[in-house]
mmCIF file of C-alpha atoms in Angstrom:
data_model
loop_
_atom_site.group_PDB
_atom_site.id
_atom_site.type_symbol
_atom_site.label_atom_id
_atom_site.label_comp_id
_atom_site.label_asym_id
_atom_site.label_seq_id
_atom_site.Cartn_x
_atom_site.Cartn_y
_atom_site.Cartn_z
ATOM 1 C CA UNK W 1 -55.694 9.799 -98.232
ATOM 2 C CA UNK W 2 -56.410 6.366 -96.750
ATOM 3 C CA UNK W 3 -53.284 4.224 -95.858
ATOM 4 C CA UNK W 4 -54.246 0.686 -94.861
ATOM 5 C CA UNK W 5 -50.632 -0.497 -93.994
ATOM 6 C CA UNK W 6 -50.294 1.832 -90.957
ATOM 7 C CA UNK W 7 -53.648 1.844 -89.252
ATOM 8 C CA UNK W 8 -52.392 2.870 -85.714
ATOM 9 C CA UNK W 9 -49.408 5.225 -85.839
ATOM 10 C CA UNK W 10 -49.702 6.841 -82.391
ATOM 11 C CA UNK W 11 -50.052 3.755 -80.179
ATOM 12 C CA UNK W 12 -46.843 2.385 -81.644
ATOM 13 C CA UNK W 13 -44.854 5.440 -80.548
ATOM 14 C CA UNK W 14 -46.499 5.351 -77.134
ATOM 15 C CA UNK W 15 -45.517 1.716 -76.636
ATOM 16 C CA UNK W 16 -41.949 2.526 -77.587
ATOM 17 C CA UNK W 17 -41.710 5.248 -74.935
ATOM 18 C CA UNK W 18 -43.032 2.959 -72.233
ATOM 19 C CA UNK W 19 -40.521 0.277 -73.152
ATOM 20 C CA UNK W 20 -37.597 2.690 -72.846
ATOM 21 C CA UNK W 21 -38.688 4.160 -69.516
ATOM 22 C CA UNK W 22 -39.129 0.698 -67.939
ATOM 23 C CA UNK W 23 -35.954 -0.797 -69.404
ATOM 24 C CA UNK W 24 -34.183 -1.076 -66.004
ATOM 25 C CA UNK W 25 -35.135 -4.312 -64.145
ATOM 26 C CA UNK W 26 -37.025 -3.762 -60.910
ATOM 27 C CA UNK W 27 -34.745 -6.010 -58.887
ATOM 28 C CA UNK W 28 -31.557 -4.128 -59.821
ATOM 29 C CA UNK W 29 -30.158 -2.184 -56.846
ATOM 30 C CA UNK W 30 -29.340 1.496 -57.362
ATOM 31 C CA UNK W 31 -25.668 2.285 -57.696
ATOM 32 C CA UNK W 32 -25.751 4.520 -54.628
ATOM 33 C CA UNK W 33 -27.210 1.783 -52.360
ATOM 34 C CA UNK W 34 -23.839 0.186 -51.343
ATOM 35 C CA UNK W 35 -22.443 3.627 -50.521
ATOM 36 C CA UNK W 36 -25.238 4.370 -48.056
ATOM 37 C CA UNK W 37 -24.697 1.047 -46.228
ATOM 38 C CA UNK W 38 -20.927 1.480 -45.689
ATOM 39 C CA UNK W 39 -20.922 4.119 -42.887
ATOM 40 C CA UNK W 40 -22.646 1.803 -40.335
ATOM 41 C CA UNK W 41 -20.081 -0.915 -41.093
ATOM 42 C CA UNK W 42 -17.203 1.507 -40.522
ATOM 43 C CA UNK W 43 -18.748 2.650 -37.225
ATOM 44 C CA UNK W 44 -18.982 -0.968 -36.118
ATOM 45 C CA UNK W 45 -15.305 -1.564 -36.865
ATOM 46 C CA UNK W 46 -14.332 1.596 -34.962
ATOM 47 C CA UNK W 47 -16.337 0.486 -31.929
ATOM 48 C CA UNK W 48 -14.539 -2.868 -31.981
ATOM 49 C CA UNK W 49 -11.205 -1.055 -31.866
ATOM 50 C CA UNK W 50 -12.245 1.366 -29.099
ATOM 51 C CA UNK W 51 -13.541 -1.447 -26.824
ATOM 52 C CA UNK W 52 -10.121 -3.025 -26.067
ATOM 53 C CA UNK W 53 -8.583 0.435 -25.708
ATOM 54 C CA UNK W 54 -11.089 1.417 -23.015
ATOM 55 C CA UNK W 55 -10.503 -1.894 -21.212
ATOM 56 C CA UNK W 56 -6.736 -1.311 -21.251
ATOM 57 C CA UNK W 57 -7.201 2.175 -19.802
ATOM 58 C CA UNK W 58 -9.417 0.845 -16.978
ATOM 59 C CA UNK W 59 -6.912 -1.903 -16.126
ATOM 60 C CA UNK W 60 -3.996 0.555 -16.145
ATOM 61 C CA UNK W 61 -5.886 2.893 -13.814
ATOM 62 C CA UNK W 62 -6.613 0.006 -11.446
ATOM 63 C CA UNK W 63 -2.941 -0.958 -11.289
ATOM 64 C CA UNK W 64 -1.992 2.674 -10.694
ATOM 65 C CA UNK W 65 -4.559 2.951 -7.888
ATOM 66 C CA UNK W 66 -3.300 -0.231 -6.314
ATOM 67 C CA UNK W 67 0.236 1.092 -6.544
ATOM 68 C CA UNK W 68 -0.843 4.264 -4.766
ATOM 69 C CA UNK W 69 -2.621 2.282 -2.145
ATOM 70 C CA UNK W 70 0.401 -0.060 -1.566
ATOM 71 C CA UNK W 71 2.937 2.814 -1.252
ATOM 72 C CA UNK W 72 0.718 4.959 0.990
ATOM 73 C CA UNK W 73 0.531 8.172 -1.018
ATOM 74 C CA UNK W 74 -1.681 10.590 0.851
ATOM 75 C CA UNK W 75 -2.094 14.233 1.728
ATOM 76 C CA UNK W 76 1.142 14.117 3.725
ATOM 77 C CA UNK W 77 3.245 12.819 0.846
ATOM 78 C CA UNK W 78 4.739 9.512 -0.101
ATOM 79 C CA UNK W 79 5.495 6.891 2.498
ATOM 80 C CA UNK W 80 5.517 3.146 3.012
ATOM 81 C CA UNK W 81 2.593 1.156 4.251
ATOM 82 C CA UNK W 82 2.554 0.341 7.972
ATOM 83 C CA UNK W 83 3.732 3.578 9.591
ATOM 84 C CA UNK W 84 5.830 3.366 12.768
ATOM 85 C CA UNK W 85 3.970 3.949 16.066
ATOM 86 C CA UNK W 86 3.786 7.447 17.493
ATOM 87 C CA UNK W 87 6.374 8.426 20.099
ATOM 88 C CA UNK W 88 5.153 7.180 23.526
ATOM 89 C CA UNK W 89 4.795 9.276 26.650
ATOM 90 C CA UNK W 90 7.509 7.534 28.650
ATOM 91 C CA UNK W 91 8.386 10.428 30.951
ATOM 92 C CA UNK W 92 7.955 9.645 34.651
ATOM 93 C CA UNK W 93 7.162 5.953 34.136
ATOM 94 C CA UNK W 94 8.942 2.872 35.483
ATOM 95 C CA UNK W 95 8.590 -0.682 34.157
ATOM 96 C CA UNK W 96 9.712 -4.045 35.601
ATOM 97 C CA UNK W 97 10.249 -7.253 33.642
ATOM 98 C CA UNK W 98 7.865 -10.182 34.010
ATOM 99 C CA UNK W 99 9.095 -12.430 31.180
ATOM 100 C CA UNK W 100 12.436 -12.724 29.399
ATOM 101 C CA UNK W 101 12.719 -14.690 26.153
ATOM 102 C CA UNK W 102 16.168 -15.642 24.915
ATOM 103 C CA UNK W 103 19.274 -15.008 27.004
ATOM 104 C CA UNK W 104 18.159 -14.809 30.628
ATOM 105 C CA UNK W 105 19.258 -12.163 33.115
ATOM 106 C CA UNK W 106 22.031 -13.508 35.388
ATOM 107 C CA UNK W 107 20.648 -13.794 38.913
ATOM 108 C CA UNK W 108 17.060 -13.576 37.656
ATOM 109 C CA UNK W 109 16.804 -9.783 37.498
ATOM 110 C CA UNK W 110 14.314 -8.308 37.228
ATOM 111 C CA UNK W 111 15.127 -5.714 34.584
ATOM 112 C CA UNK W 112 13.861 -2.324 35.682
ATOM 113 C CA UNK W 113 13.540 0.453 33.089
ATOM 114 C CA UNK W 114 12.563 4.008 33.991
ATOM 115 C CA UNK W 115 12.293 7.296 32.124
ATOM 116 C CA UNK W 116 13.092 10.040 34.665
ATOM 117 C CA UNK W 117 12.990 12.926 32.164
ATOM 118 C CA UNK W 118 12.467 13.634 28.494
ATOM 119 C CA UNK W 119 14.987 11.687 26.377
ATOM 120 C CA UNK W 120 16.484 10.061 29.473
ATOM 121 C CA UNK W 121 16.535 6.375 30.408
ATOM 122 C CA UNK W 122 17.728 4.357 33.396
ATOM 123 C CA UNK W 123 18.160 0.574 33.574
ATOM 124 C CA UNK W 124 19.010 -1.908 36.314
ATOM 125 C CA UNK W 125 19.087 -5.705 36.215
ATOM 126 C CA UNK W 126 19.769 -6.407 39.891
ATOM 127 C CA UNK W 127 23.165 -4.783 40.335
ATOM 128 C CA UNK W 128 24.308 -1.340 39.136
ATOM 129 C CA UNK W 129 22.123 1.414 37.725
ATOM 130 C CA UNK W 130 22.838 2.485 34.115
ATOM 131 C CA UNK W 131 21.708 5.903 32.885
ATOM 132 C CA UNK W 132 21.979 7.782 29.617
ATOM 133 C CA UNK W 133 20.214 9.622 26.833
ATOM 134 C CA UNK W 134 17.760 8.026 24.442
ATOM 135 C CA UNK W 135 16.003 8.989 21.234
ATOM 136 C CA UNK W 136 12.771 7.512 19.911
ATOM 137 C CA UNK W 137 12.784 6.926 16.140
ATOM 138 C CA UNK W 138 9.583 5.185 15.159
ATOM 139 C CA UNK W 139 9.725 1.729 16.740
ATOM 140 C CA UNK W 140 13.389 2.072 17.742
ATOM 141 C CA UNK W 141 14.924 3.321 20.991
ATOM 142 C CA UNK W 142 18.438 4.575 20.350
ATOM 143 C CA UNK W 143 20.533 4.800 23.500
ATOM 144 C CA UNK W 144 23.719 6.775 23.969
ATOM 145 C CA UNK W 145 26.678 5.399 25.902
ATOM 146 C CA UNK W 146 25.396 4.510 29.367
ATOM 147 C CA UNK W 147 27.083 5.540 32.590
ATOM 148 C CA UNK W 148 26.687 3.335 35.660
ATOM 149 C CA UNK W 149 27.402 3.085 39.321
ATOM 150 C CA UNK W 150 30.413 0.957 40.326
ATOM 151 C CA UNK W 151 28.937 -1.254 43.015
ATOM 152 C CA UNK W 152 30.250 -4.820 43.269
ATOM 153 C CA UNK W 153 27.539 -7.461 43.335
ATOM 154 C CA UNK W 154 28.034 -11.025 44.645
ATOM 155 C CA UNK W 155 27.114 -14.255 42.892
ATOM 156 C CA UNK W 156 25.349 -14.417 39.525
ATOM 157 C CA UNK W 157 24.108 -10.835 39.855
ATOM 158 C CA UNK W 158 27.666 -9.733 39.262
ATOM 159 C CA UNK W 159 27.125 -10.567 35.549
ATOM 160 C CA UNK W 160 23.863 -8.628 35.283
ATOM 161 C CA UNK W 161 25.697 -5.476 34.194
ATOM 162 C CA UNK W 162 27.317 -7.361 31.301
ATOM 163 C CA UNK W 163 23.847 -8.578 30.250
ATOM 164 C CA UNK W 164 22.590 -4.951 30.079
ATOM 165 C CA UNK W 165 25.632 -3.946 28.021
ATOM 166 C CA UNK W 166 24.979 -6.710 25.504
ATOM 167 C CA UNK W 167 21.219 -6.123 25.498
ATOM 168 C CA UNK W 168 21.603 -2.425 24.630
ATOM 169 C CA UNK W 169 24.556 -2.617 22.226
ATOM 170 C CA UNK W 170 22.110 -2.173 19.309
ATOM 171 C CA UNK W 171 19.033 0.087 19.143
ATOM 172 C CA UNK W 172 16.130 -1.475 21.037
ATOM 173 C CA UNK W 173 12.861 -2.226 19.316
ATOM 174 C CA UNK W 174 9.864 -1.296 21.475
ATOM 175 C CA UNK W 175 6.180 -2.191 21.472
ATOM 176 C CA UNK W 176 3.596 -0.796 23.875
ATOM 177 C CA UNK W 177 0.254 -2.494 24.558
ATOM 178 C CA UNK W 178 -1.821 -0.920 27.306
ATOM 179 C CA UNK W 179 0.300 -0.904 30.467
ATOM 180 C CA UNK W 180 2.813 -3.365 29.022
ATOM 181 C CA UNK W 181 6.085 -2.540 27.292
ATOM 182 C CA UNK W 182 8.095 -4.967 25.169
ATOM 183 C CA UNK W 183 11.776 -4.310 24.511
ATOM 184 C CA UNK W 184 13.704 -6.385 21.983
ATOM 185 C CA UNK W 185 17.484 -6.181 22.139
ATOM 186 C CA UNK W 186 20.517 -8.274 21.241
ATOM 187 C CA UNK W 187 19.725 -11.872 22.223
ATOM 188 C CA UNK W 188 16.672 -11.193 24.372
ATOM 189 C CA UNK W 189 13.080 -10.011 24.316
ATOM 190 C CA UNK W 190 11.698 -8.606 27.551
ATOM 191 C CA UNK W 191 8.078 -8.069 28.574
ATOM 192 C CA UNK W 192 7.689 -5.348 31.207
ATOM 193 C CA UNK W 193 4.684 -3.935 33.049
ATOM 194 C CA UNK W 194 4.320 -0.452 34.471
ATOM 195 C CA UNK W 195 4.969 0.035 38.188
ATOM 196 C CA UNK W 196 2.514 2.011 40.297
ATOM 197 C CA UNK W 197 3.493 3.576 43.606
#
Protein backbone atom coordinates (compact mmCIF):
# COMPACT_ATOMS: atom_id res chain seq x y z
CA UNK A 1 0.00 0.00 0.00
CA UNK A 2 1.31 3.48 -0.83
CA UNK A 3 1.91 5.83 2.21
CA UNK A 4 2.75 9.37 1.10
CA UNK A 5 3.36 10.79 4.68
CA UNK A 6 6.51 8.67 5.29
CA UNK A 7 8.38 8.59 2.03
CA UNK A 8 11.90 7.86 3.50
CA UNK A 9 11.77 5.66 6.60
CA UNK A 10 15.31 4.24 6.56
CA UNK A 11 17.36 7.44 6.14
CA UNK A 12 15.65 8.88 9.20
CA UNK A 13 16.82 6.01 11.40
CA UNK A 14 20.31 6.22 9.92
CA UNK A 15 20.54 9.93 10.72
CA UNK A 16 19.46 9.25 14.28
CA UNK A 17 22.25 6.71 14.79
CA UNK A 18 24.88 9.09 13.48
CA UNK A 19 23.67 11.84 15.79
CA UNK A 20 23.97 9.61 18.85
CA UNK A 21 27.44 8.29 18.00
CA UNK A 22 28.83 11.82 17.45
CA UNK A 23 27.12 13.38 20.46
CA UNK A 24 30.40 13.96 22.37
CA UNK A 25 32.11 17.25 21.33
CA UNK A 26 35.46 16.81 19.63
CA UNK A 27 37.23 19.29 21.88
CA UNK A 28 36.25 17.52 25.12
CA UNK A 29 39.26 15.84 26.76
CA UNK A 30 38.92 12.19 27.75
CA UNK A 31 38.45 11.57 31.44
CA UNK A 32 41.65 9.53 31.63
CA UNK A 33 43.82 12.32 30.13
CA UNK A 34 44.57 14.15 33.45
CA UNK A 35 45.52 10.85 35.07
CA UNK A 36 48.17 10.11 32.44
CA UNK A 37 49.76 13.57 32.88
CA UNK A 38 50.14 13.37 36.69
CA UNK A 39 53.09 10.91 36.97
CA UNK A 40 55.58 13.29 35.25
CA UNK A 41 54.53 16.08 37.62
CA UNK A 42 55.10 13.85 40.65
CA UNK A 43 58.53 12.84 39.33
CA UNK A 44 59.44 16.50 38.95
CA UNK A 45 58.47 17.24 42.55
CA UNK A 46 60.51 14.26 43.78
CA UNK A 47 63.56 15.45 41.86
CA UNK A 48 63.22 18.88 43.47
CA UNK A 49 63.28 17.26 46.90
CA UNK A 50 66.23 14.96 46.13
CA UNK A 51 68.40 17.84 44.79
CA UNK A 52 68.89 19.64 48.15
CA UNK A 53 69.37 16.29 49.89
CA UNK A 54 72.24 15.35 47.57
CA UNK A 55 73.81 18.79 48.06
CA UNK A 56 73.62 18.41 51.84
CA UNK A 57 75.30 15.00 51.64
CA UNK A 58 78.14 16.38 49.49
CA UNK A 59 78.70 19.30 51.88
CA UNK A 60 78.68 17.00 54.92
CA UNK A 61 81.24 14.72 53.27
CA UNK A 62 83.47 17.71 52.50
CA UNK A 63 83.38 18.87 56.12
CA UNK A 64 84.14 15.34 57.29
CA UNK A 65 87.09 15.10 54.88
CA UNK A 66 88.40 18.43 56.03
CA UNK A 67 88.07 17.29 59.62
CA UNK A 68 90.09 14.18 58.81
CA UNK A 69 92.67 16.22 57.05
CA UNK A 70 92.96 18.75 59.96
CA UNK A 71 93.32 16.04 62.66
CA UNK A 72 95.79 13.93 60.67
CA UNK A 73 93.99 10.59 60.57
CA UNK A 74 96.11 8.18 58.58
CA UNK A 75 97.22 4.58 58.41
CA UNK A 76 99.04 4.99 61.73
CA UNK A 77 95.99 6.21 63.62
CA UNK A 78 94.77 9.53 64.88
CA UNK A 79 97.17 12.34 65.61
CA UNK A 80 97.46 16.11 65.45
CA UNK A 81 98.72 18.02 62.49
CA UNK A 82 102.38 19.06 62.58
CA UNK A 83 104.13 15.99 64.01
CA UNK A 84 107.18 16.51 66.24
CA UNK A 85 110.60 16.04 64.57
CA UNK A 86 112.24 12.63 64.65
CA UNK A 87 114.76 11.95 67.40
CA UNK A 88 118.17 13.34 66.28
CA UNK A 89 121.42 11.43 66.19
CA UNK A 90 123.18 13.43 68.89
CA UNK A 91 125.60 10.73 70.03
CA UNK A 92 129.26 11.72 69.73
CA UNK A 93 128.57 15.33 68.72
CA UNK A 94 129.64 18.58 70.38
CA UNK A 95 128.12 22.02 69.77
CA UNK A 96 129.31 25.52 70.78
CA UNK A 97 127.14 28.62 71.04
CA UNK A 98 127.45 31.44 68.52
CA UNK A 99 124.43 33.57 69.49
CA UNK A 100 122.47 33.92 72.72
CA UNK A 101 119.10 35.70 72.74
CA UNK A 102 117.64 36.75 76.07
CA UNK A 103 119.60 36.41 79.30
CA UNK A 104 123.28 36.38 78.37
CA UNK A 105 125.87 33.95 79.73
CA UNK A 106 127.91 35.58 82.53
CA UNK A 107 131.48 36.01 81.30
CA UNK A 108 130.42 35.53 77.68
CA UNK A 109 130.50 31.72 77.62
CA UNK A 110 130.44 30.11 75.21
CA UNK A 111 127.92 27.40 76.04
CA UNK A 112 129.28 24.02 75.01
CA UNK A 113 126.88 21.08 74.72
CA UNK A 114 128.04 17.54 73.99
CA UNK A 115 126.39 14.13 73.81
CA UNK A 116 129.04 11.60 74.88
CA UNK A 117 126.72 8.56 74.82
CA UNK A 118 123.14 7.60 74.16
CA UNK A 119 120.78 9.54 76.47
CA UNK A 120 123.70 11.43 78.02
CA UNK A 121 124.41 15.16 77.91
CA UNK A 122 127.21 17.42 79.13
CA UNK A 123 127.14 21.23 79.36
CA UNK A 124 129.68 23.92 80.20
CA UNK A 125 129.35 27.70 80.07
CA UNK A 126 132.94 28.66 80.88
CA UNK A 127 133.31 27.25 84.38
CA UNK A 128 132.26 23.80 85.65
CA UNK A 129 131.12 20.85 83.56
CA UNK A 130 127.55 19.60 84.16
CA UNK A 131 126.59 16.06 83.16
CA UNK A 132 123.43 14.00 83.38
CA UNK A 133 120.85 11.90 81.59
CA UNK A 134 118.50 13.21 78.94
CA UNK A 135 115.44 11.96 77.09
CA UNK A 136 114.20 13.18 73.73
CA UNK A 137 110.40 13.53 73.53
CA UNK A 138 109.48 15.04 70.19
CA UNK A 139 110.85 18.59 70.22
CA UNK A 140 111.68 18.50 73.94
CA UNK A 141 114.92 17.54 75.69
CA UNK A 142 114.18 16.43 79.24
CA UNK A 143 117.22 16.51 81.49
CA UNK A 144 117.65 14.74 84.80
CA UNK A 145 119.35 16.39 87.76
CA UNK A 146 122.81 17.42 86.60
CA UNK A 147 126.00 16.68 88.49
CA UNK A 148 128.95 19.05 88.12
CA UNK A 149 132.55 19.56 88.99
CA UNK A 150 133.27 21.90 91.92
CA UNK A 151 135.90 24.20 90.45
CA UNK A 152 135.87 27.84 91.58
CA UNK A 153 135.92 30.33 88.73
CA UNK A 154 136.99 33.99 89.09
CA UNK A 155 135.09 37.05 87.91
CA UNK A 156 131.81 36.91 85.99
CA UNK A 157 132.42 33.30 84.96
CA UNK A 158 131.71 32.35 88.54
CA UNK A 159 127.99 32.92 87.78
CA UNK A 160 128.01 30.80 84.62
CA UNK A 161 127.01 27.69 86.57
CA UNK A 162 123.94 29.47 87.95
CA UNK A 163 122.99 30.44 84.37
CA UNK A 164 123.10 26.75 83.31
CA UNK A 165 120.95 25.78 86.30
CA UNK A 166 118.31 28.34 85.38
CA UNK A 167 118.53 27.56 81.66
CA UNK A 168 117.87 23.84 82.21
CA UNK A 169 115.31 24.04 85.03
CA UNK A 170 112.55 23.29 82.48
CA UNK A 171 112.68 20.86 79.53
CA UNK A 172 114.62 22.39 76.63
CA UNK A 173 113.02 22.86 73.25
CA UNK A 174 115.38 21.91 70.41
CA UNK A 175 115.51 22.61 66.69
CA UNK A 176 118.12 21.23 64.30
CA UNK A 177 118.87 22.79 60.91
CA UNK A 178 121.81 21.29 59.06
CA UNK A 179 124.85 21.58 61.32
CA UNK A 180 123.14 24.07 63.62
CA UNK A 181 121.30 23.31 66.85
CA UNK A 182 118.93 25.70 68.62
CA UNK A 183 118.13 25.20 72.30
CA UNK A 184 115.39 27.21 73.99
CA UNK A 185 115.37 27.22 77.78
CA UNK A 186 114.20 29.40 80.64
CA UNK A 187 115.00 33.01 79.70
CA UNK A 188 117.34 32.31 76.80
CA UNK A 189 117.53 30.94 73.28
CA UNK A 190 120.91 29.67 72.13
CA UNK A 191 122.14 29.01 68.59
CA UNK A 192 124.95 26.44 68.48
CA UNK A 193 127.02 24.99 65.65
CA UNK A 194 128.67 21.59 65.54
CA UNK A 195 132.37 21.36 66.39
CA UNK A 196 134.71 19.40 64.15
CA UNK A 197 138.06 18.09 65.37
